[in-house]
PDB file of C-alpha atoms in Angstrom:
ATOM      1  CA  MET Z  15     -25.822  74.614  90.463  1.00 96.00           C
ATOM      2  CA  ARG Z  16     -26.930  71.491  88.889  1.00 97.00           C
ATOM      3  CA  ILE Z  17     -30.260  70.647  89.553  1.00 97.00           C
ATOM      4  CA  LEU Z  18     -31.456  66.587  88.678  1.00 98.00           C
ATOM      5  CA  ILE Z  19     -35.170  66.801  87.855  1.00 97.00           C
ATOM      6  CA  VAL Z  20     -36.244  62.807  88.429  1.00 97.00           C
ATOM      7  CA  ASP Z  21     -39.709  61.998  86.390  1.00 95.00           C
ATOM      8  CA  ASP Z  22     -40.290  59.365  83.578  1.00 93.00           C
ATOM      9  CA  HIS Z  23     -43.059  62.254  81.264  1.00 93.00           C
ATOM     10  CA  PRO Z  24     -40.648  63.823  79.305  1.00 93.00           C
ATOM     11  CA  MET Z  25     -42.870  67.554  79.182  1.00 94.00           C
ATOM     12  CA  VAL Z  26     -43.193  67.826  82.847  1.00 94.00           C
ATOM     13  CA  ILE Z  27     -38.731  67.234  82.088  1.00 95.00           C
ATOM     14  CA  GLU Z  28     -38.699  70.205  79.282  1.00 95.00           C
ATOM     15  CA  GLY Z  29     -40.501  72.082  81.897  1.00 95.00           C
ATOM     16  CA  CYS Z  30     -38.679  72.094  84.519  1.00 95.00           C
ATOM     17  CA  ARG Z  31     -35.793  73.237  81.808  1.00 95.00           C
ATOM     18  CA  GLY Z  32     -38.197  76.478  80.586  1.00 94.00           C
ATOM     19  CA  MET Z  33     -39.320  77.940  84.264  1.00 94.00           C
ATOM     20  CA  LEU Z  34     -35.025  76.710  85.472  1.00 94.00           C
ATOM     21  CA  SER Z  35     -33.703  78.703  82.203  1.00 93.00           C
ATOM     22  CA  GLY Z  36     -33.340  81.975  83.000  1.00 90.00           C
ATOM     23  CA  GLN Z  37     -31.401  80.751  86.291  1.00 93.00           C
ATOM     24  CA  LYS Z  38     -28.450  81.250  84.429  1.00 93.00           C
ATOM     25  CA  ASP Z  39     -26.754  79.512  87.617  1.00 95.00           C
ATOM     26  CA  ILE Z  40     -28.958  76.613  87.039  1.00 96.00           C
ATOM     27  CA  GLU Z  41     -27.878  72.896  85.292  1.00 96.00           C
ATOM     28  CA  VAL Z  42     -30.507  71.006  84.418  1.00 96.00           C
ATOM     29  CA  LEU Z  43     -29.865  67.598  84.461  1.00 97.00           C
ATOM     30  CA  GLU Z  44     -32.346  64.826  84.001  1.00 97.00           C
ATOM     31  CA  ALA Z  45     -32.853  61.085  84.806  1.00 97.00           C
ATOM     32  CA  HIS Z  46     -36.408  58.733  84.323  1.00 95.00           C
ATOM     33  CA  ASP Z  47     -36.131  56.163  87.273  1.00 93.00           C
ATOM     34  CA  ALA Z  48     -34.674  55.291  89.548  1.00 91.00           C
ATOM     35  CA  ASN Z  49     -32.044  53.030  88.325  1.00 93.00           C
ATOM     36  CA  GLU Z  50     -30.688  56.906  86.214  1.00 96.00           C
ATOM     37  CA  ALA Z  51     -31.499  58.546  88.782  1.00 97.00           C
ATOM     38  CA  LEU Z  52     -28.938  56.660  91.625  1.00 96.00           C
ATOM     39  CA  ASP Z  53     -26.522  57.044  88.745  1.00 97.00           C
ATOM     40  CA  SER Z  54     -26.537  60.146  88.437  1.00 97.00           C
ATOM     41  CA  TYR Z  55     -26.405  61.495  91.506  1.00 97.00           C
ATOM     42  CA  ALA Z  56     -23.669  59.040  92.169  1.00 97.00           C
ATOM     43  CA  SER Z  57     -21.687  60.912  89.256  1.00 97.00           C
ATOM     44  CA  ALA Z  58     -23.318  63.800  88.460  1.00 96.00           C
ATOM     45  CA  ALA Z  59     -23.382  65.029  92.394  1.00 96.00           C
ATOM     46  CA  PRO Z  60     -26.457  66.678  92.345  1.00 97.00           C
ATOM     47  CA  ASP Z  61     -26.844  70.446  94.672  1.00 97.00           C
ATOM     48  CA  VAL Z  62     -30.862  69.320  94.552  1.00 98.00           C
ATOM     49  CA  VAL Z  63     -32.950  66.026  93.579  1.00 98.00           C
ATOM     50  CA  VAL Z  64     -36.921  67.051  92.509  1.00 97.00           C
ATOM     51  CA  LEU Z  65     -38.315  63.064  91.706  1.00 95.00           C
ATOM     52  CA  ASP Z  66     -42.017  62.843  91.289  1.00 92.00           C
ATOM     53  CA  ILE Z  67     -43.805  60.418  93.234  1.00 85.00           C
ATOM     54  CA  ASN Z  68     -45.381  58.827  90.697  1.00 82.00           C
ATOM     55  CA  LEU Z  69     -42.102  56.736  88.494  1.00 83.00           C
ATOM     56  CA  PRO Z  70     -42.233  53.271  86.770  1.00 81.00           C
ATOM     57  CA  GLY Z  71     -40.628  50.050  89.104  1.00 76.00           C
ATOM     58  CA  VAL Z  72     -39.478  51.880  91.782  1.00 77.00           C
ATOM     59  CA  SER Z  73     -41.953  54.377  93.178  1.00 79.00           C
ATOM     60  CA  GLY Z  74     -40.697  58.624  94.339  1.00 85.00           C
ATOM     61  CA  PHE Z  75     -40.692  57.934  98.823  1.00 84.00           C
ATOM     62  CA  GLU Z  76     -37.854  54.533  98.003  1.00 84.00           C
ATOM     63  CA  LEU Z  77     -36.521  56.839  95.323  1.00 91.00           C
ATOM     64  CA  LEU Z  78     -36.047  59.326  98.483  1.00 93.00           C
ATOM     65  CA  ARG Z  79     -35.566  56.633 100.720  1.00 89.00           C
ATOM     66  CA  ARG Z  80     -32.388  54.897  98.542  1.00 92.00           C
ATOM     67  CA  ILE Z  81     -30.750  57.936  97.873  1.00 96.00           C
ATOM     68  CA  LEU Z  82     -30.515  59.179 101.381  1.00 95.00           C
ATOM     69  CA  LYS Z  83     -28.586  56.113 102.558  1.00 93.00           C
ATOM     70  CA  ARG Z  84     -26.721  56.596 100.534  1.00 95.00           C
ATOM     71  CA  ASP Z  85     -25.913  60.428 101.366  1.00 96.00           C
ATOM     72  CA  ALA Z  86     -27.938  61.236 104.428  1.00 96.00           C
ATOM     73  CA  ASN Z  87     -27.579  65.508 103.477  1.00 96.00           C
ATOM     74  CA  ALA Z  88     -29.315  64.763 100.215  1.00 97.00           C
ATOM     75  CA  GLN Z  89     -31.301  67.372  99.729  1.00 98.00           C
ATOM     76  CA  ILE Z  90     -34.233  66.404  97.479  1.00 98.00           C
ATOM     77  CA  ILE Z  91     -37.529  67.830  96.470  1.00 97.00           C
ATOM     78  CA  VAL Z  92     -41.442  66.244  95.485  1.00 95.00           C
ATOM     79  CA  PHE Z  93     -42.605  67.591  92.299  1.00 94.00           C
ATOM     80  CA  THR Z  94     -45.705  65.849  92.499  1.00 90.00           C
ATOM     81  CA  MET Z  95     -49.452  66.858  90.695  1.00 87.00           C
ATOM     82  CA  ASN Z  96     -50.719  65.404  94.129  1.00 80.00           C
ATOM     83  CA  ASP Z  97     -51.720  68.074  96.903  1.00 80.00           C
ATOM     84  CA  ASP Z  98     -52.757  66.517  99.032  1.00 75.00           C
ATOM     85  CA  PRO Z  99     -51.493  67.528 102.466  1.00 77.00           C
ATOM     86  CA  VAL Z 100     -50.887  63.608 103.779  1.00 72.00           C
ATOM     87  CA  PHE Z 101     -48.903  62.999 101.266  1.00 78.00           C
ATOM     88  CA  ALA Z 102     -46.504  66.247 101.486  1.00 84.00           C
ATOM     89  CA  ALA Z 103     -46.764  65.542 105.697  1.00 81.00           C
ATOM     90  CA  ARG Z 104     -45.258  61.474 104.083  1.00 77.00           C
ATOM     91  CA  ALA Z 105     -41.952  63.185 101.905  1.00 86.00           C
ATOM     92  CA  ILE Z 106     -40.652  65.738 105.054  1.00 89.00           C
ATOM     93  CA  GLU Z 107     -41.241  61.999 107.368  1.00 84.00           C
ATOM     94  CA  GLY Z 108     -39.341  61.095 104.820  1.00 87.00           C
ATOM     95  CA  GLY Z 109     -36.676  63.068 104.504  1.00 94.00           C
ATOM     96  CA  ALA Z 110     -37.451  65.236 101.570  1.00 95.00           C
ATOM     97  CA  ARG Z 111     -36.892  68.577 101.973  1.00 96.00           C
ATOM     98  CA  GLY Z 112     -39.862  70.774 100.149  1.00 96.00           C
ATOM     99  CA  TYR Z 113     -42.732  69.259  98.776  1.00 95.00           C
ATOM    100  CA  VAL Z 114     -44.327  71.618  95.207  1.00 93.00           C
ATOM    101  CA  ALA Z 115     -47.383  70.428  93.554  1.00 91.00           C
ATOM    102  CA  LYS Z 116     -47.232  70.858  89.883  1.00 91.00           C
ATOM    103  CA  ASN Z 117     -50.052  72.541  89.820  1.00 88.00           C
ATOM    104  CA  GLU Z 118     -47.911  76.059  91.294  1.00 89.00           C
ATOM    105  CA  ASP Z 119     -47.487  78.719  90.495  1.00 90.00           C
ATOM    106  CA  PRO Z 120     -44.041  78.567  88.680  1.00 90.00           C
ATOM    107  CA  ARG Z 121     -42.206  81.572  90.719  1.00 92.00           C
ATOM    108  CA  VAL Z 122     -42.602  78.659  92.968  1.00 93.00           C
ATOM    109  CA  PHE Z 123     -40.946  75.682  91.796  1.00 95.00           C
ATOM    110  CA  ILE Z 124     -37.285  78.095  91.736  1.00 95.00           C
ATOM    111  CA  LYS Z 125     -38.723  79.421  94.834  1.00 96.00           C
ATOM    112  CA  ALA Z 126     -38.094  75.667  96.061  1.00 96.00           C
ATOM    113  CA  ILE Z 127     -35.010  74.868  94.747  1.00 97.00           C
ATOM    114  CA  ARG Z 128     -33.806  78.077  95.754  1.00 96.00           C
ATOM    115  CA  ALA Z 129     -34.236  77.097  99.514  1.00 97.00           C
ATOM    116  CA  VAL Z 130     -33.599  73.798 100.061  1.00 97.00           C
ATOM    117  CA  ALA Z 131     -30.053  74.474  98.047  1.00 96.00           C
ATOM    118  CA  ALA Z 132     -30.048  76.733 100.623  1.00 96.00           C
ATOM    119  CA  GLY Z 133     -30.419  74.334 103.688  1.00 95.00           C
ATOM    120  CA  GLU Z 134     -33.796  75.100 104.092  1.00 96.00           C
ATOM    121  CA  ARG Z 135     -37.432  73.654 104.200  1.00 94.00           C
ATOM    122  CA  TYR Z 136     -39.852  74.867 102.045  1.00 95.00           C
ATOM    123  CA  LEU Z 137     -43.432  74.151 101.267  1.00 91.00           C
ATOM    124  CA  SER Z 138     -46.013  76.989  99.521  1.00 85.00           C
ATOM    125  CA  ASN Z 139     -47.799  79.099 102.266  1.00 82.00           C
ATOM    126  CA  THR Z 140     -50.979  77.295 100.421  1.00 82.00           C
ATOM    127  CA  LEU Z 141     -49.626  73.572 100.976  1.00 83.00           C
ATOM    128  CA  ALA Z 142     -48.589  74.186 104.508  1.00 84.00           C
ATOM    129  CA  LEU Z 143     -52.274  75.779 104.991  1.00 80.00           C
ATOM    130  CA  LYS Z 144     -54.059  72.456 103.758  1.00 78.00           C
ATOM    131  CA  LEU Z 145     -51.253  70.776 105.870  1.00 76.00           C
ATOM    132  CA  ALA Z 146     -51.072  72.777 109.406  1.00 73.00           C
ATOM    133  CA  PHE Z 147     -55.373  72.087 109.847  1.00 71.00           C
ATOM    134  CA  ALA Z 148     -55.388  68.934 107.983  1.00 61.00           C
ATOM    135  CA  ASP Z 149     -57.953  66.754 109.178  1.00 51.00           C
ATOM    136  CA  GLN Z 150     -57.084  63.463 108.775  1.00 49.00           C
ATOM    137  CA  SER Z 151     -59.173  61.788 112.110  1.00 45.00           C
ATOM    138  CA  ARG Z 152     -61.209  58.657 109.992  1.00 42.00           C
ATOM    139  CA  ALA Z 153     -65.191  58.233 112.467  1.00 44.00           C
ATOM    140  CA  SER Z 154     -64.518  54.578 113.199  1.00 52.00           C
ATOM    141  CA  ASN Z 155     -61.108  52.254 112.237  1.00 59.00           C
ATOM    142  CA  PRO Z 156     -61.254  51.408 108.408  1.00 62.00           C
ATOM    143  CA  LEU Z 157     -59.013  48.346 108.982  1.00 67.00           C
ATOM    144  CA  ASP Z 158     -61.437  46.122 111.441  1.00 67.00           C
ATOM    145  CA  ALA Z 159     -62.967  44.539 107.720  1.00 71.00           C
ATOM    146  CA  LEU Z 160     -59.471  43.980 106.638  1.00 77.00           C
ATOM    147  CA  ASN Z 161     -57.946  40.312 106.853  1.00 77.00           C
ATOM    148  CA  GLY Z 162     -54.123  40.122 107.604  1.00 75.00           C
ATOM    149  CA  ARG Z 163     -53.235  40.004 103.650  1.00 83.00           C
ATOM    150  CA  GLU Z 164     -55.306  42.850 102.801  1.00 86.00           C
ATOM    151  CA  ILE Z 165     -53.241  44.773 106.109  1.00 82.00           C
ATOM    152  CA  GLU Z 166     -49.821  43.813 104.750  1.00 81.00           C
ATOM    153  CA  ILE Z 167     -50.431  45.762 101.192  1.00 90.00           C
ATOM    154  CA  LEU Z 168     -51.545  48.386 102.920  1.00 88.00           C
ATOM    155  CA  ARG Z 169     -49.194  48.401 104.779  1.00 84.00           C
ATOM    156  CA  ASN Z 170     -45.915  48.058 102.002  1.00 88.00           C
ATOM    157  CA  LEU Z 171     -48.613  50.975  99.380  1.00 89.00           C
ATOM    158  CA  ALA Z 172     -48.223  53.102 102.192  1.00 86.00           C
ATOM    159  CA  ASP Z 173     -44.106  52.720 102.314  1.00 86.00           C
ATOM    160  CA  GLY Z 174     -43.966  52.982  98.653  1.00 88.00           C
ATOM    161  CA  LYS Z 175     -44.120  50.162  97.580  1.00 89.00           C
ATOM    162  CA  ASP Z 176     -45.331  49.611  93.790  1.00 90.00           C
ATOM    163  CA  MET Z 177     -47.374  46.172  93.434  1.00 92.00           C
ATOM    164  CA  THR Z 178     -44.555  44.085  91.947  1.00 93.00           C
ATOM    165  CA  GLU Z 179     -42.134  45.452  94.944  1.00 92.00           C
ATOM    166  CA  ILE Z 180     -45.826  43.921  97.375  1.00 92.00           C
ATOM    167  CA  ALA Z 181     -46.207  40.662  94.932  1.00 92.00           C
ATOM    168  CA  HIS Z 182     -41.866  40.081  94.756  1.00 91.00           C
ATOM    169  CA  ILE Z 183     -42.034  40.387  99.581  1.00 87.00           C
ATOM    170  CA  LEU Z 184     -45.299  38.575  99.483  1.00 86.00           C
ATOM    171  CA  LYS Z 185     -43.906  36.217  97.529  1.00 86.00           C
ATOM    172  CA  VAL Z 186     -47.701  35.783  95.714  1.00 88.00           C
ATOM    173  CA  SER Z 187     -48.447  36.550  92.009  1.00 93.00           C
ATOM    174  CA  TYR Z 188     -48.939  40.776  90.930  1.00 93.00           C
ATOM    175  CA  LYS Z 189     -52.279  39.624  89.790  1.00 92.00           C
ATOM    176  CA  THR Z 190     -53.028  38.548  93.562  1.00 92.00           C
ATOM    177  CA  VAL Z 191     -51.326  41.576  94.909  1.00 93.00           C
ATOM    178  CA  ALA Z 192     -54.372  43.914  91.914  1.00 92.00           C
ATOM    179  CA  ASN Z 193     -57.603  41.991  92.483  1.00 92.00           C
ATOM    180  CA  ASN Z 194     -56.282  42.639  97.021  1.00 91.00           C
ATOM    181  CA  CYS Z 195     -56.560  46.097  95.553  1.00 92.00           C
ATOM    182  CA  ILE Z 196     -59.750  46.178  94.059  1.00 91.00           C
ATOM    183  CA  LEU Z 197     -61.065  44.683  97.309  1.00 90.00           C
ATOM    184  CA  LEU Z 198     -59.489  47.015  99.302  1.00 91.00           C
ATOM    185  CA  LYS Z 199     -60.784  49.338  97.677  1.00 89.00           C
ATOM    186  CA  ARG Z 200     -64.267  48.397  97.572  1.00 85.00           C
ATOM    187  CA  LYS Z 201     -64.363  48.091 102.097  1.00 85.00           C
ATOM    188  CA  LEU Z 202     -62.187  51.197 102.400  1.00 84.00           C
ATOM    189  CA  GLY Z 203     -64.526  53.334  99.967  1.00 79.00           C
ATOM    190  CA  ALA Z 204     -61.463  54.203  98.155  1.00 84.00           C
ATOM    191  CA  ARG Z 205     -62.343  56.270  94.751  1.00 83.00           C
ATOM    192  CA  SER Z 206     -58.879  55.492  92.945  1.00 85.00           C
ATOM    193  CA  LYS Z 207     -55.550  53.900  93.576  1.00 83.00           C
ATOM    194  CA  ALA Z 208     -54.350  57.676  94.649  1.00 84.00           C
ATOM    195  CA  ASP Z 209     -57.236  57.712  96.958  1.00 83.00           C
ATOM    196  CA  LEU Z 210     -56.294  54.144  98.356  1.00 87.00           C
ATOM    197  CA  LEU Z 211     -52.960  55.079  98.654  1.00 86.00           C
ATOM    198  CA  ARG Z 212     -53.925  58.296 100.502  1.00 83.00           C
ATOM    199  CA  ILE Z 213     -55.824  55.993 102.991  1.00 82.00           C
ATOM    200  CA  ALA Z 214     -52.304  54.080 103.668  1.00 83.00           C
ATOM    201  CA  VAL Z 215     -50.856  56.628 104.118  1.00 82.00           C
ATOM    202  CA  GLU Z 216     -52.813  57.972 107.081  1.00 76.00           C
ATOM    203  CA  ASN Z 217     -53.352  54.871 108.460  1.00 73.00           C
ATOM    204  CA  LYS Z 218     -49.491  54.025 108.821  1.00 68.00           C
ATOM    205  CA  VAL Z 219     -49.107  53.958 112.235  1.00 50.00           C
ATOM    206  CA  ALA Z 220     -52.392  52.126 113.840  1.00 51.00           C
ATOM    207  CA  MET Z 221     -51.141  49.150 110.891  1.00 52.00           C
ATOM    208  CA  LYS Z 222     -47.665  48.866 112.577  1.00 50.00           C
ATOM    209  CA  LEU Z 223     -49.637  48.928 115.771  1.00 44.00           C
ATOM    210  CA  ALA Z 224     -52.200  45.933 115.072  1.00 43.00           C
TER     211      ALA Z 224
END
């Protein structure tokens, strides 16, 4: 069984190799960004792809979309530090077959790979419970205070675009997008980039209707 690990941190890849070292029927391949991942997928035809959300250049969500565009039957697990159920829901809706947080027990990682390779879906019990009971409602619409450009940036963030991609799409400078993201964090009460992305994902449907 060939497993392609896509992560830009060598220590994470080595950690994955370590977790899988006792699995004699598994061969581990690696890629460090979206382009390498797409090339490896085309040349090696891995049975399962394990990818991080935060990749340089193109995000893991966009890479997920691109792989599935090439091969609708691709078996993909999102493997990330973020255990927010909103991100898990988005990954599954985007076509991922599994979602595993990096702070999970190593046995969960192996179990997820086995399950997805067998054609099943996989979420850990902890994450499944969070997803089942997540309250994603907000007391008021946080989009009301945003202007058109800010809505567009937030919509693109929710679609998995990074700031460089958004600048290209909107035909503005990277600095303009970065400054708008700072304003967005203030207006929406986001404490970090990850918090801003969470809000963007939570309000994705509302933005499509805006």
